[in-house]
Each structure stands twice: as structure tokens, then as C-alpha cells.
XYZ file of N, CA and C in Angstrom:
357
model
N 43.453 35.332 -13.698
C 44.193 36.274 -12.053
C 43.400 37.015 -11.517
N 43.818 37.416 -10.646
C 43.358 38.401 -9.952
C 44.953 38.204 -9.179
N 45.744 39.922 -9.136
C 46.607 40.408 -8.243
C 45.838 40.621 -7.033
N 46.400 40.784 -5.936
C 45.946 41.610 -4.711
C 46.806 42.433 -4.189
N 46.662 43.733 -4.174
C 48.083 44.369 -2.901
C 47.665 45.415 -1.968
N 48.434 44.709 -1.084
C 47.262 45.443 0.654
C 48.391 46.798 -0.034
N 48.196 47.600 1.349
C 48.817 48.897 2.411
C 47.911 49.682 3.059
N 48.559 50.169 3.966
C 47.957 50.642 5.112
C 48.604 50.134 6.945
N 49.556 49.297 6.898
C 49.826 48.672 7.489
C 50.523 49.326 8.365
N 51.159 49.051 9.333
C 51.520 49.827 10.450
C 52.044 50.043 11.950
N 53.174 50.358 12.551
C 52.955 51.063 13.981
C 51.805 51.858 14.492
N 50.885 51.308 15.283
C 50.111 52.676 15.791
C 50.134 51.915 17.641
N 49.518 53.272 18.736
C 49.211 52.846 19.819
C 47.837 52.358 20.274
N 48.058 51.348 21.077
C 46.656 50.707 21.759
C 45.604 51.888 21.715
N 44.189 51.449 21.242
C 43.559 52.744 21.024
C 43.292 53.600 19.996
N 44.269 53.140 19.298
C 44.670 53.991 18.147
C 43.237 53.533 16.126
N 44.318 54.067 15.916
C 43.290 53.420 14.464
C 43.898 53.201 13.492
N 43.905 52.622 12.589
C 44.450 53.156 11.454
C 43.501 52.123 9.891
N 43.691 52.733 8.898
C 43.378 51.534 6.924
C 43.526 50.810 6.308
N 43.380 49.477 6.836
C 44.049 49.066 5.671
C 43.072 48.936 4.211
N 43.990 48.816 3.303
C 43.103 48.726 1.639
C 43.561 47.485 0.689
N 43.256 47.359 -0.630
C 43.252 45.858 -0.886
C 43.407 46.320 -2.498
N 43.825 46.857 -2.876
C 44.133 47.008 -4.307
C 43.435 45.315 -5.287
N 42.547 45.374 -5.819
C 42.925 44.196 -6.947
C 42.355 44.586 -8.696
N 43.386 43.577 -8.884
C 43.565 43.272 -10.335
C 42.717 43.253 -11.809
N 41.899 42.749 -12.883
C 41.265 41.949 -13.252
C 39.588 43.130 -12.540
N 38.723 42.311 -14.129
C 37.856 43.682 -14.747
C 36.110 42.503 -14.127
N 37.372 41.334 -13.401
C 35.393 40.925 -12.602
C 35.728 41.305 -11.188
N 36.224 41.744 -10.273
C 36.675 41.926 -9.399
C 35.169 42.133 -8.087
N 33.834 42.172 -8.625
C 32.266 42.756 -8.382
C 32.537 41.086 -7.770
N 32.306 39.856 -8.529
C 32.131 38.707 -8.882
C 32.537 38.029 -7.502
N 33.725 38.917 -6.900
C 34.963 37.678 -5.362
C 34.190 38.020 -4.356
N 33.802 37.211 -3.187
C 33.552 37.443 -1.905
C 34.935 38.013 -1.428
N 35.016 39.401 -0.933
C 36.496 39.526 -0.217
C 36.666 39.059 0.998
N 38.001 39.163 1.338
C 37.835 39.224 3.432
C 39.435 39.444 3.615
N 39.243 39.465 4.396
C 40.392 40.196 5.338
C 40.749 39.381 6.324
N 42.088 37.814 6.662
C 42.395 37.375 7.941
C 43.623 37.447 7.727
N 44.037 38.060 9.302
C 45.093 38.020 9.682
C 46.363 36.705 9.889
N 47.374 36.469 10.347
C 47.695 36.072 11.759
C 48.870 36.254 12.356
N 48.832 36.524 13.471
C 49.609 36.132 14.561
C 50.840 35.271 14.874
N 52.273 35.615 15.478
C 53.050 34.948 15.780
C 52.650 34.069 16.003
N 52.364 31.908 15.803
C 52.635 31.002 16.122
C 51.227 31.027 15.742
N 50.119 31.624 15.541
C 48.689 31.118 15.755
C 48.447 31.114 13.625
N 47.144 30.549 13.877
C 46.920 30.131 12.632
C 46.091 31.536 12.758
N 46.132 31.111 10.647
C 45.448 31.919 9.399
C 43.951 32.217 10.343
N 43.582 33.279 10.401
C 41.919 33.364 11.398
C 41.132 34.717 10.014
N 40.216 34.296 9.910
C 39.267 35.458 9.639
C 38.885 36.718 10.015
N 38.741 37.606 9.735
C 38.921 39.048 10.689
C 37.191 39.564 9.848
N 36.371 39.773 8.835
C 35.551 40.237 8.424
C 35.969 40.148 6.512
N 34.784 39.439 6.392
C 34.483 39.502 4.662
C 33.228 40.478 4.528
N 32.909 40.005 2.409
C 32.016 41.111 2.791
C 31.618 40.644 0.960
N 30.462 39.960 1.272
C 30.307 39.809 -0.383
C 29.922 40.739 -1.512
N 30.026 39.981 -2.879
C 29.938 40.835 -3.469
C 28.556 42.285 -3.523
N 27.574 41.986 -2.561
C 26.255 42.868 -2.668
C 26.795 43.420 -1.387
N 27.682 43.243 -0.942
C 27.586 43.824 0.419
C 27.354 43.492 1.925
N 27.064 42.241 1.402
C 26.932 42.061 2.880
C 27.812 41.446 3.938
N 28.408 41.358 4.883
C 29.337 41.383 5.779
C 29.212 40.888 6.972
N 30.437 39.993 7.537
C 30.127 39.769 8.616
C 32.020 39.277 9.337
N 31.868 39.181 10.412
C 32.881 39.604 11.170
C 33.886 39.025 12.686
N 34.365 38.608 12.950
C 34.627 38.096 13.830
C 34.397 38.437 15.322
N 34.039 37.696 16.275
C 33.884 38.506 17.348
C 34.395 39.459 17.871
N 35.871 38.993 17.835
C 37.199 40.168 18.270
C 36.699 41.059 17.967
N 36.306 40.911 17.418
C 36.834 42.740 16.271
C 35.159 43.448 15.700
N 34.209 42.832 16.184
C 32.848 43.487 15.754
C 32.774 44.725 16.831
N 31.956 45.693 15.983
C 32.454 46.931 16.581
C 33.612 47.935 16.379
N 34.132 47.094 16.525
C 35.317 48.297 15.957
C 36.390 48.314 14.785
N 35.548 46.612 13.910
C 36.307 47.122 12.546
C 34.969 47.034 11.632
N 35.694 47.584 10.128
C 34.674 47.973 9.529
C 34.749 47.770 7.910
N 34.485 46.477 7.467
C 34.442 45.828 5.815
C 34.046 46.449 4.803
N 35.095 47.292 4.121
C 33.776 48.215 2.680
C 33.844 47.517 1.499
N 33.574 47.740 0.903
C 34.591 47.524 -0.424
C 33.733 48.739 -1.168
N 34.708 48.908 -2.669
C 34.081 49.500 -4.068
C 33.949 49.065 -5.170
N 33.265 48.734 -5.949
C 32.998 47.662 -6.954
C 34.213 48.331 -8.400
N 33.757 49.744 -8.468
C 33.778 50.199 -9.827
C 35.801 51.021 -9.253
N 36.497 50.384 -8.800
C 37.720 51.048 -7.542
C 38.494 49.378 -8.023
N 37.595 48.715 -7.897
C 38.652 47.725 -7.064
C 39.096 47.396 -6.066
N 38.725 47.956 -5.110
C 39.447 48.181 -3.675
C 38.187 47.717 -2.523
N 39.057 47.112 -1.476
C 38.291 46.749 -0.320
C 39.058 47.200 0.590
N 38.241 47.671 1.382
C 38.905 48.431 3.221
C 38.876 48.136 4.523
N 39.700 47.969 5.591
C 39.381 47.667 6.561
C 39.543 48.453 6.919
N 38.391 49.389 7.754
C 39.064 50.412 9.122
C 39.339 49.799 10.257
N 39.890 49.539 10.776
C 40.374 49.677 12.481
C 40.507 50.567 13.566
N 39.129 50.706 14.518
C 39.144 51.394 15.096
C 39.702 50.442 16.797
N 40.527 52.094 17.607
C 39.991 50.735 19.092
C 41.666 49.570 19.318
N 42.364 50.013 18.437
C 43.383 48.773 18.200
C 43.735 48.344 19.665
N 44.124 46.785 19.715
C 44.920 46.220 21.276
C 45.856 45.779 20.415
N 46.608 45.933 21.703
C 47.447 44.729 21.717
C 47.639 43.145 20.112
N 46.499 42.733 21.100
C 45.968 41.583 20.122
C 46.017 41.682 19.121
N 45.815 42.920 18.507
C 45.338 42.419 17.233
C 46.465 42.654 16.095
N 47.320 43.113 16.953
C 49.226 42.867 16.048
C 49.175 41.191 15.446
N 49.391 41.533 13.547
C 49.353 40.221 13.256
C 49.482 40.852 11.764
N 50.186 40.101 10.934
C 49.914 40.201 9.731
C 49.061 40.358 8.821
N 48.145 40.851 8.049
C 46.519 40.882 7.368
C 47.001 40.629 6.296
N 45.463 40.241 5.653
C 46.419 39.472 4.010
C 44.183 39.589 3.509
N 44.581 40.453 2.718
C 43.583 40.272 1.742
C 43.258 39.279 1.131
N 41.970 38.686 0.668
C 41.433 37.185 0.540
C 40.273 37.460 -0.635
N 40.255 37.150 -1.546
C 38.887 36.930 -3.139
C 39.116 35.113 -3.375
N 38.106 35.203 -2.698
C 37.007 34.082 -3.427
C 35.821 34.209 -4.461
N 36.327 33.037 -5.751
C 34.578 33.526 -6.271
C 34.730 31.301 -6.373
N 33.824 31.479 -6.361
C 33.330 29.750 -6.754
C 32.084 29.140 -7.732
N 32.451 28.894 -8.903
C 31.274 28.950 -9.959
C 31.140 27.014 -10.266
N 31.023 26.472 -10.883
C 30.268 25.232 -10.799
C 31.759 24.348 -10.844
N 31.932 23.279 -9.700
C 33.253 23.369 -9.660
C 34.796 23.635 -9.913
N 34.881 24.725 -9.604
C 36.036 26.160 -9.192
C 35.590 26.625 -8.578
N 36.964 26.692 -7.433
C 37.221 27.352 -6.545
C 38.375 28.388 -6.569
N 38.092 30.210 -6.982
C 39.312 30.334 -6.715
C 39.209 30.714 -5.883
N 40.772 31.000 -5.389
C 41.547 31.937 -4.212
C 42.517 32.268 -4.101
N 42.938 33.450 -3.610
C 43.632 34.394 -3.757
C 43.787 35.412 -3.092
N 45.196 35.735 -3.218
C 45.907 36.302 -1.606
C 46.642 37.287 -1.614
N 46.519 38.280 -1.123
C 47.707 39.483 -1.156
C 49.245 38.968 -0.240
N 50.162 40.327 -0.354
C 51.471 39.173 0.062
C 51.172 39.725 1.625
N 50.435 40.817 2.497
C 50.060 41.020 3.780
C 50.841 42.342 4.191
N 50.067 42.613 4.707
C 50.994 44.216 5.829
C 51.015 43.698 7.386
N 51.813 44.068 7.626
C 51.902 43.750 9.120
C 51.390 45.476 9.790
N 50.711 44.450 11.041
C 50.131 45.873 11.714
C 50.331 45.945 12.862
N 51.471 46.727 13.257
C 51.998 46.069 15.155
C 50.930 47.209 15.803
N 50.183 46.948 16.726
C 49.646 47.438 18.578
C 50.424 47.252 19.316
N 50.523 48.491 19.823
C 51.416 49.172 20.909
C 50.945 49.075 22.601
N 51.245 49.011 23.753
C 50.511 48.149 24.400
C 50.880 50.373 25.391
């Protein structure tokens, strides 16, 4: 079992920045693929950024060049640095941990943190 706790959300003006953090419990954090998702009102949850256990990253086109995902396996942390924020980045941001072993997929979610970008 893995528990994920997000922090760092808030209200910021357009052009500003925020840093989200996700603290994970458990001793096998390094084996999980970690991701940040977001869900805006009336929209489906979407992947924002992901990072593998080896540090490979991928980003949604809408955030490339503005957001950076990173992880610290020693501290069981995954961060999302968000720069040049836009009103359309407003959403609840969720931390996700996924691990696939033969026949089983482990999938965990945090409770979410609100990010609001004012114009």
C-alpha cells in the first residue's frame, strides 16, 4: 500500500509560479512510475507530467517548457515545478503512483491539491 499526500497548491496570478510536492509512504517508492494529473471543472482528468523510476520524463504538450517534474527516491518525493502559469492551468492536481508486475497493476492516487490561476 502506498499513500500519497500532495501539497503546494494555491492561488497565483497569471505568469506566476508554484511548486507542488507529493510525499509518498512505503519503501518501494523508487519502483513506481510517478505522475501528476489535473482535472478542471467539467473536464476529464488529464496527464500533466510523468517520470519513471529511472528519471525519464514526459509532458503534456500544453505544459512543455513551463512545467518540470522531478523525483527524489531517497526522500520519497515527487515535485512539479510550474512556471509561467496560465488561467487554463487552473485545476485540481493529483499525484499518481503506478507499478506493474506480471498480472497486477498497482495504482494509487493522492487527495488532490487546488491550483487557481487568476487572469
